Coordinates of N, CA and C in Angstrom, one line a residue:
X25 N 53.6 -94.6 51.7 CA 54.2 -94.8 50.3 C 56.1 -95.0 50.1
X26 N 55.4 -96.0 48.7 CA 57.2 -95.8 48.4 C 58.4 -94.9 47.4
X27 N 59.0 -95.0 47.8 CA 60.0 -92.8 47.3 C 60.8 -93.7 46.0
X28 N 59.7 -93.0 44.3 CA 60.3 -93.2 43.0 C 61.1 -92.8 43.1
X29 N 62.7 -93.2 43.3 CA 64.4 -92.6 42.5 C 64.1 -93.4 40.8
X30 N 64.2 -92.7 40.4 CA 64.7 -92.4 39.0 C 65.8 -92.1 38.2
X31 N 66.4 -93.6 37.0 CA 67.6 -92.4 36.6 C 67.5 -92.1 35.4
X32 N 68.2 -90.7 36.0 CA 68.1 -89.0 34.9 C 69.5 -89.6 34.1
X33 N 69.5 -89.4 33.1 CA 71.3 -89.8 32.9 C 71.2 -90.1 31.7
X34 N 72.5 -89.7 31.0 CA 73.3 -90.9 29.4 C 75.2 -90.8 29.8
X35 N 74.9 -90.4 28.7 CA 76.3 -89.6 28.7 C 76.6 -88.6 29.0
X36 N 78.0 -89.3 30.3 CA 79.0 -87.8 31.1 C 77.6 -87.0 31.4
X37 N 76.6 -87.8 32.5 CA 76.5 -87.1 33.2 C 76.2 -86.7 34.3
X38 N 77.0 -86.6 34.6 CA 78.4 -85.8 35.9 C 78.8 -84.7 35.1
X39 N 79.2 -84.5 34.2 CA 79.4 -83.3 33.5 C 78.6 -82.3 33.3
X40 N 76.6 -81.8 33.5 CA 75.6 -81.0 33.5 C 75.1 -80.5 35.2
X41 N 75.4 -79.4 34.4 CA 74.4 -78.4 35.6 C 73.4 -78.7 36.0
X42 N 72.4 -78.0 37.2 CA 71.3 -77.6 38.0 C 71.4 -76.2 37.3
X43 N 70.0 -75.9 36.1 CA 69.6 -74.9 36.3 C 69.4 -73.6 38.3
X44 N 70.1 -72.5 38.1 CA 69.4 -72.3 40.0 C 68.0 -72.1 39.8
X45 N 67.2 -71.5 38.1 CA 66.2 -71.2 38.6 C 65.6 -72.4 38.0
X46 N 65.3 -73.3 37.7 CA 64.6 -74.1 37.6 C 65.2 -75.9 37.9
X47 N 65.2 -76.4 38.9 CA 66.5 -77.8 39.3 C 66.2 -78.9 38.3
X48 N 64.4 -79.0 36.9 CA 65.5 -79.7 36.3 C 65.6 -79.6 35.3
X49 N 66.5 -78.8 34.6 CA 67.1 -78.3 33.4 C 68.3 -78.5 34.2
X50 N 68.9 -79.4 33.3 CA 71.0 -79.7 33.6 C 71.4 -79.6 32.1
X51 N 72.1 -78.7 32.4 CA 73.4 -78.0 31.1 C 74.0 -78.1 31.0
X52 N 74.9 -78.6 29.7 CA 76.9 -78.4 29.9 C 76.8 -77.6 30.3
X53 N 78.6 -76.7 30.7 CA 78.9 -75.6 30.9 C 78.6 -74.6 29.8
X54 N 79.2 -75.5 28.4 CA 79.6 -74.9 28.0 C 77.6 -73.6 27.1
X55 N 76.5 -73.9 27.8 CA 75.7 -73.3 26.7 C 75.1 -72.9 28.9
X56 N 76.2 -72.7 29.6 CA 75.0 -71.9 30.6 C 74.9 -71.1 30.6
X57 N 75.4 -69.8 30.2 CA 75.9 -68.5 29.9 C 74.4 -68.2 29.1
X58 N 73.7 -69.3 27.2 CA 73.2 -69.1 27.2 C 71.6 -69.3 27.8
X59 N 71.9 -70.4 28.6 CA 70.6 -70.9 29.3 C 69.7 -70.1 29.7
X60 N 70.8 -69.2 31.2 CA 70.4 -67.7 32.1 C 70.0 -67.3 31.3
X61 N 69.9 -66.7 30.5 CA 69.5 -65.4 30.0 C 68.1 -65.6 29.7
X62 N 68.0 -67.0 28.6 CA 67.3 -67.5 28.1 C 65.9 -68.1 29.4
X63 N 66.1 -68.7 30.8 CA 65.4 -69.1 31.5 C 65.3 -68.0 32.3
X64 N 65.8 -67.2 32.3 CA 65.6 -65.5 33.7 C 64.9 -64.5 33.2
X65 N 64.1 -65.2 32.5 CA 62.9 -63.8 31.2 C 61.7 -65.3 31.6
X66 N 62.3 -66.4 31.7 CA 60.9 -67.6 32.6 C 60.4 -67.3 33.3
X67 N 61.3 -66.5 34.1 CA 61.8 -66.7 36.2 C 62.1 -65.6 36.0
X68 N 61.9 -64.0 35.8 CA 61.2 -62.6 35.7 C 61.2 -62.8 37.6
X69 N 60.4 -64.1 38.2 CA 59.6 -63.4 39.8 C 60.4 -63.7 40.9
X70 N 61.6 -64.1 40.3 CA 62.7 -64.7 41.3 C 63.6 -63.9 41.6
X71 N 64.3 -63.8 43.1 CA 65.1 -62.5 44.1 C 66.7 -63.7 43.7
X72 N 67.2 -63.5 42.6 CA 68.8 -64.3 41.9 C 69.3 -63.4 42.1
X73 N 70.6 -63.3 42.0 CA 71.4 -62.6 41.9 C 72.7 -62.9 41.6
X74 N 73.3 -62.0 40.2 CA 74.2 -62.8 39.8 C 76.0 -62.2 40.9
X75 N 77.0 -63.6 40.5 CA 77.9 -63.3 41.6 C 78.4 -62.0 40.8
X76 N 79.5 -60.9 41.5 CA 80.9 -60.1 40.4 C 81.1 -61.1 40.3
X77 N 82.1 -61.8 40.4 CA 83.0 -62.4 39.4 C 82.6 -63.2 38.8
X78 N 81.5 -63.9 38.8 CA 81.4 -64.9 37.4 C 80.2 -65.2 37.6
X79 N 79.4 -64.6 36.2 CA 78.4 -63.6 35.9 C 77.7 -65.4 36.0
X80 N 78.1 -65.9 35.9 CA 77.4 -67.8 35.5 C 77.2 -68.7 36.8
X81 N 77.9 -68.0 38.0 CA 76.9 -68.6 39.9 C 75.8 -66.8 40.1
X82 N 74.9 -67.3 39.8 CA 73.3 -67.0 40.1 C 72.7 -67.5 41.4
X83 N 72.6 -66.5 42.3 CA 72.5 -67.5 44.0 C 71.6 -66.2 44.7
X84 N 70.4 -67.0 45.1 CA 69.7 -66.4 46.8 C 70.9 -65.0 47.2
X85 N 70.0 -63.6 46.5 CA 70.3 -63.3 48.7 C 70.8 -63.3 49.5
X86 N 69.7 -64.1 50.2 CA 70.5 -64.6 51.7 C 72.1 -65.0 51.3
X87 N 72.8 -66.6 50.1 CA 73.2 -67.2 50.1 C 74.1 -66.2 49.6
X88 N 74.6 -65.0 48.8 CA 75.2 -64.0 48.2 C 76.8 -63.9 48.7
X89 N 75.6 -63.4 50.5 CA 77.3 -62.6 51.0 C 78.4 -63.4 51.2
X90 N 78.0 -64.6 52.2 CA 78.7 -65.8 51.4 C 79.8 -66.3 50.9
X91 N 78.4 -66.9 49.9 CA 79.4 -67.1 48.5 C 80.7 -66.2 48.0
X92 N 80.5 -65.2 47.9 CA 81.2 -63.4 47.3 C 82.3 -64.3 47.9
X93 N 82.4 -64.4 49.7 CA 83.7 -64.4 50.2 C 84.4 -65.4 50.1
X94 N 83.6 -66.7 49.4 CA 83.9 -68.3 49.0 C 84.6 -68.8 47.0
X95 N 84.2 -67.8 46.5 CA 83.5 -67.8 45.1 C 85.4 -67.8 44.7
X96 N 85.2 -69.2 43.9 CA 86.2 -69.7 43.8 C 87.5 -68.6 42.2
X97 N 86.1 -67.9 42.1 CA 86.9 -66.9 40.7 C 87.6 -65.2 41.0
X98 N 87.3 -65.0 42.5 CA 87.3 -64.5 43.7 C 89.2 -63.8 43.2
X99 N 89.8 -65.4 43.0 CA 91.9 -64.2 43.6 C 92.2 -64.2 41.7
X100 N 91.1 -64.1 40.8 CA 91.8 -63.2 39.1 C 91.5 -62.2 39.8
X101 N 90.3 -61.8 40.5 CA 90.2 -60.4 40.8 C 91.1 -59.8 41.6
X102 N 91.3 -60.8 42.6 CA 92.3 -60.5 43.4 C 94.0 -60.0 42.9
X103 N 93.6 -61.2 42.0 CA 95.8 -61.3 41.8 C 95.3 -59.6 40.9
X104 N 94.7 -59.2 40.7 CA 94.2 -58.1 39.0 C 94.7 -56.3 40.5
X105 N 94.3 -56.9 41.1 CA 93.7 -56.0 42.7 C 95.1 -55.4 43.7
X106 N 95.5 -56.6 43.8 CA 97.3 -56.5 44.4 C 97.6 -57.3 43.6
X107 N 99.0 -57.1 42.7 CA 99.6 -58.1 41.9 C 100.8 -58.7 42.8
X108 N 101.4 -57.8 43.4 CA 102.6 -58.6 44.4 C 102.4 -58.6 45.6
X109 N 100.8 -58.7 45.1 CA 100.6 -59.4 47.4 C 100.2 -61.1 47.6
X110 N 100.2 -61.4 46.2 CA 99.9 -62.9 45.9 C 100.5 -64.3 44.9
X111 N 100.9 -64.7 44.0 CA 101.1 -65.8 43.9 C 101.4 -65.6 42.4
X112 N 101.6 -65.8 42.1 CA 102.0 -65.2 40.4 C 101.0 -66.8 40.3
X113 N 99.4 -66.6 39.0 CA 99.5 -67.5 37.8 C 100.0 -69.5 37.7
X114 N 100.7 -67.8 36.9 CA 101.7 -69.3 36.1 C 103.4 -69.0 36.0
X115 N 104.7 -70.2 37.0 CA 105.7 -69.3 36.3 C 105.8 -68.7 36.4
X116 N 107.8 -67.0 36.4 CA 107.5 -66.5 34.9 C 108.3 -67.1 34.0
X117 N 108.5 -66.8 33.2 CA 109.1 -67.7 31.8 C 111.2 -66.7 32.3
X118 N 111.8 -68.2 32.5 CA 113.7 -68.0 32.5 C 113.8 -67.2 31.6
X119 N 115.4 -66.1 32.0 CA 115.4 -65.8 30.6 C 117.0 -66.5 30.5
X120 N 116.2 -67.6 29.5 CA 117.8 -68.5 29.1 C 117.2 -68.7 27.3
X121 N 119.5 -67.9 27.9 CA 118.9 -68.0 25.3 C 120.0 -68.9 25.2
X122 N 119.5 -69.3 23.9 CA 120.3 -70.8 23.2 C 121.3 -70.7 22.5
X123 N 122.9 -70.2 22.6 CA 123.5 -69.5 21.2 C 123.4 -71.1 20.0
X124 N 123.1 -70.1 18.2 CA 123.4 -70.7 17.8 C 123.9 -70.0 16.2
X125 N 124.6 -71.1 15.6 CA 124.5 -70.1 14.3 C 123.7 -70.0 13.1
X126 N 122.8 -71.2 14.0 CA 121.9 -71.2 12.5 C 121.7 -69.8 12.2
X127 N 120.7 -69.4 10.8 CA 119.9 -68.4 11.0 C 118.8 -68.4 10.6
X128 N 117.7 -68.7 10.4 CA 116.4 -69.5 10.2 C 115.3 -67.9 9.2
X129 N 116.3 -66.9 9.4 CA 115.6 -66.0 8.0 C 116.7 -65.7 7.0
X130 N 117.3 -66.7 6.9 CA 117.8 -66.7 6.0 C 117.6 -67.4 4.5
X131 N 117.7 -66.8 3.3 CA 116.9 -67.5 2.3 C 117.3 -68.9 2.1
X132 N 116.8 -69.7 1.3 CA 117.7 -71.5 1.6 C 118.3 -71.1 0.6
X133 N 119.6 -71.6 0.4 CA 120.0 -71.9 -0.7 C 119.4 -73.1 -2.2
X134 N 118.1 -73.3 -2.5 CA 117.9 -73.7 -3.0 C 116.2 -73.2 -3.7
X135 N 116.6 -73.1 -5.0 CA 115.3 -72.6 -6.4 C 113.5 -72.6 -5.6
X136 N 113.5 -72.2 -5.4 CA 111.7 -72.3 -5.3 C 110.9 -72.8 -6.2
X137 N 110.0 -73.3 -5.6 CA 108.8 -74.9 -6.6 C 108.4 -73.9 -7.4
X138 N 107.9 -73.8 -8.3 CA 107.1 -73.4 -9.4 C 106.1 -74.9 -10.4
X139 N 105.0 -75.0 -9.9 CA 104.4 -75.6 -10.4 C 104.4 -75.7 -11.5
X140 N 103.9 -74.7 -11.6 CA 103.4 -74.3 -13.6 C 104.7 -75.4 -15.0
X141 N 105.8 -74.5 -13.9 CA 106.7 -74.9 -15.5 C 107.6 -76.8 -14.4
X142 N 107.1 -77.5 -13.4 CA 106.9 -78.5 -13.0 C 106.1 -80.0 -14.3
X143 N 105.2 -78.5 -13.6 CA 103.6 -79.6 -15.2 C 104.4 -79.6 -16.6
X144 N 104.9 -78.7 -17.3 CA 105.2 -78.7 -18.3 C 106.4 -79.7 -18.4
X145 N 107.0 -79.8 -17.7 CA 108.0 -80.9 -17.8 C 108.2 -82.4 -17.5
X146 N 106.4 -82.4 -16.5 CA 107.0 -84.2 -16.8 C 105.4 -84.6 -17.4
X147 N 104.7 -85.9 -16.7 CA 103.3 -86.0 -18.5 C 102.3 -86.4 -16.0
X148 N 102.2 -84.9 -16.6 CA 100.4 -84.2 -15.9 C 99.8 -83.7 -16.3
X149 N 98.4 -84.0 -16.1 CA 96.8 -83.9 -16.8 C 97.2 -83.3 -16.5
X150 N 96.7 -81.8 -17.4 CA 96.6 -80.5 -17.4 C 95.3 -79.9 -17.6
X151 N 93.7 -79.5 -17.0 CA 92.8 -78.4 -17.4 C 93.0 -77.2 -17.2
X152 N 92.8 -76.6 -18.8 CA 91.9 -74.8 -19.1 C 91.4 -74.7 -18.3
X153 N 90.6 -73.8 -17.6 CA 89.7 -73.0 -17.6 C 89.0 -71.5 -17.5
X154 N 87.7 -71.1 -18.3 CA 87.8 -70.0 -18.1 C 87.8 -69.4 -19.2
X155 N 87.8 -70.5 -20.2 CA 89.4 -69.4 -21.3 C 87.7 -69.4 -22.8
X156 N 87.1 -70.1 -24.0 CA 86.1 -69.6 -24.8 C 86.7 -71.8 -25.3
X157 N 86.2 -71.9 -26.1 CA 85.9 -73.7 -26.8 C 86.9 -73.7 -27.2
X158 N 87.6 -72.7 -28.2 CA 88.4 -72.1 -29.2 C 89.9 -71.7 -28.5
X159 N 90.3 -72.2 -27.9 CA 90.7 -71.5 -27.2 C 91.2 -73.3 -25.7
X160 N 89.9 -73.8 -25.2 CA 90.0 -75.1 -25.0 C 90.8 -76.0 -25.7
X161 N 89.7 -75.5 -27.4 CA 90.7 -77.0 -27.9 C 92.1 -76.5 -28.8
X162 N 93.0 -75.6 -28.3 CA 93.0 -75.0 -29.1 C 94.9 -76.5 -27.7
X163 N 95.0 -75.6 -26.7 CA 95.1 -76.4 -25.2 C 95.5 -77.9 -25.6
X164 N 94.7 -78.5 -25.6 CA 94.2 -79.9 -26.0 C 95.3 -80.2 -27.1
X165 N 95.1 -79.4 -27.5 CA 96.1 -80.2 -28.5 C 97.6 -79.6 -28.8
X166 N 97.6 -78.3 -28.2 CA 99.0 -78.8 -27.4 C 99.5 -80.0 -26.6
X167 N 98.7 -79.8 -26.3 CA 99.3 -81.2 -25.1 C 99.6 -82.2 -25.6
X168 N 98.2 -83.0 -27.2 CA 98.5 -83.7 -27.1 C 100.0 -84.2 -27.1
X169 N 100.4 -82.9 -28.5 CA 101.3 -83.3 -28.4 C 102.1 -82.9 -28.0
X170 N 102.4 -81.9 -26.3 CA 103.4 -81.8 -25.5 C 103.8 -83.8 -24.3
X171 N 103.0 -84.1 -25.3 CA 102.7 -85.5 -24.4 C 103.8 -86.7 -26.0
X172 N 103.2 -86.2 -26.8 CA 104.0 -87.5 -28.3 C 105.6 -87.1 -27.5
X173 N 105.9 -85.8 -27.6 CA 107.0 -85.4 -27.6 C 107.9 -86.3 -26.1
X174 N 107.3 -86.3 -25.4 CA 107.6 -86.6 -24.2 C 108.5 -88.6 -24.5
X175 N 107.2 -89.0 -25.2 CA 107.4 -90.2 -25.3 C 108.5 -90.6 -26.6

């Protein structure tokens, strides 16, 4: 009997992770935690154990002891327990200070911008909102007079 090889894929198929409960399930790493919760309900009889260092690592009881020794997330716990024994995750920042005469907290010498004053002095079409019809009519008349005076 000939063996059939099916291409199962699509864009970025290499980024998918195989579900530990069902090998047919392919999940993106971002959605893995949610999928494991849902899939565990369907496979309640399986004897899978979660890794103490990363809850997304799910293995059988027999493979867990080997995984705990080799887990890539173990270093974060070791670094937390013994911070002086392991090298730091990132190099520590040096105490480098640059002397400067600038004071960024001082107020600027220019006045602040007021959009209301700018719109009153320039050819900007304004619209009044939230007023009764009589007030809107009066505002439009004042705007017409303002535009005629500017011309």
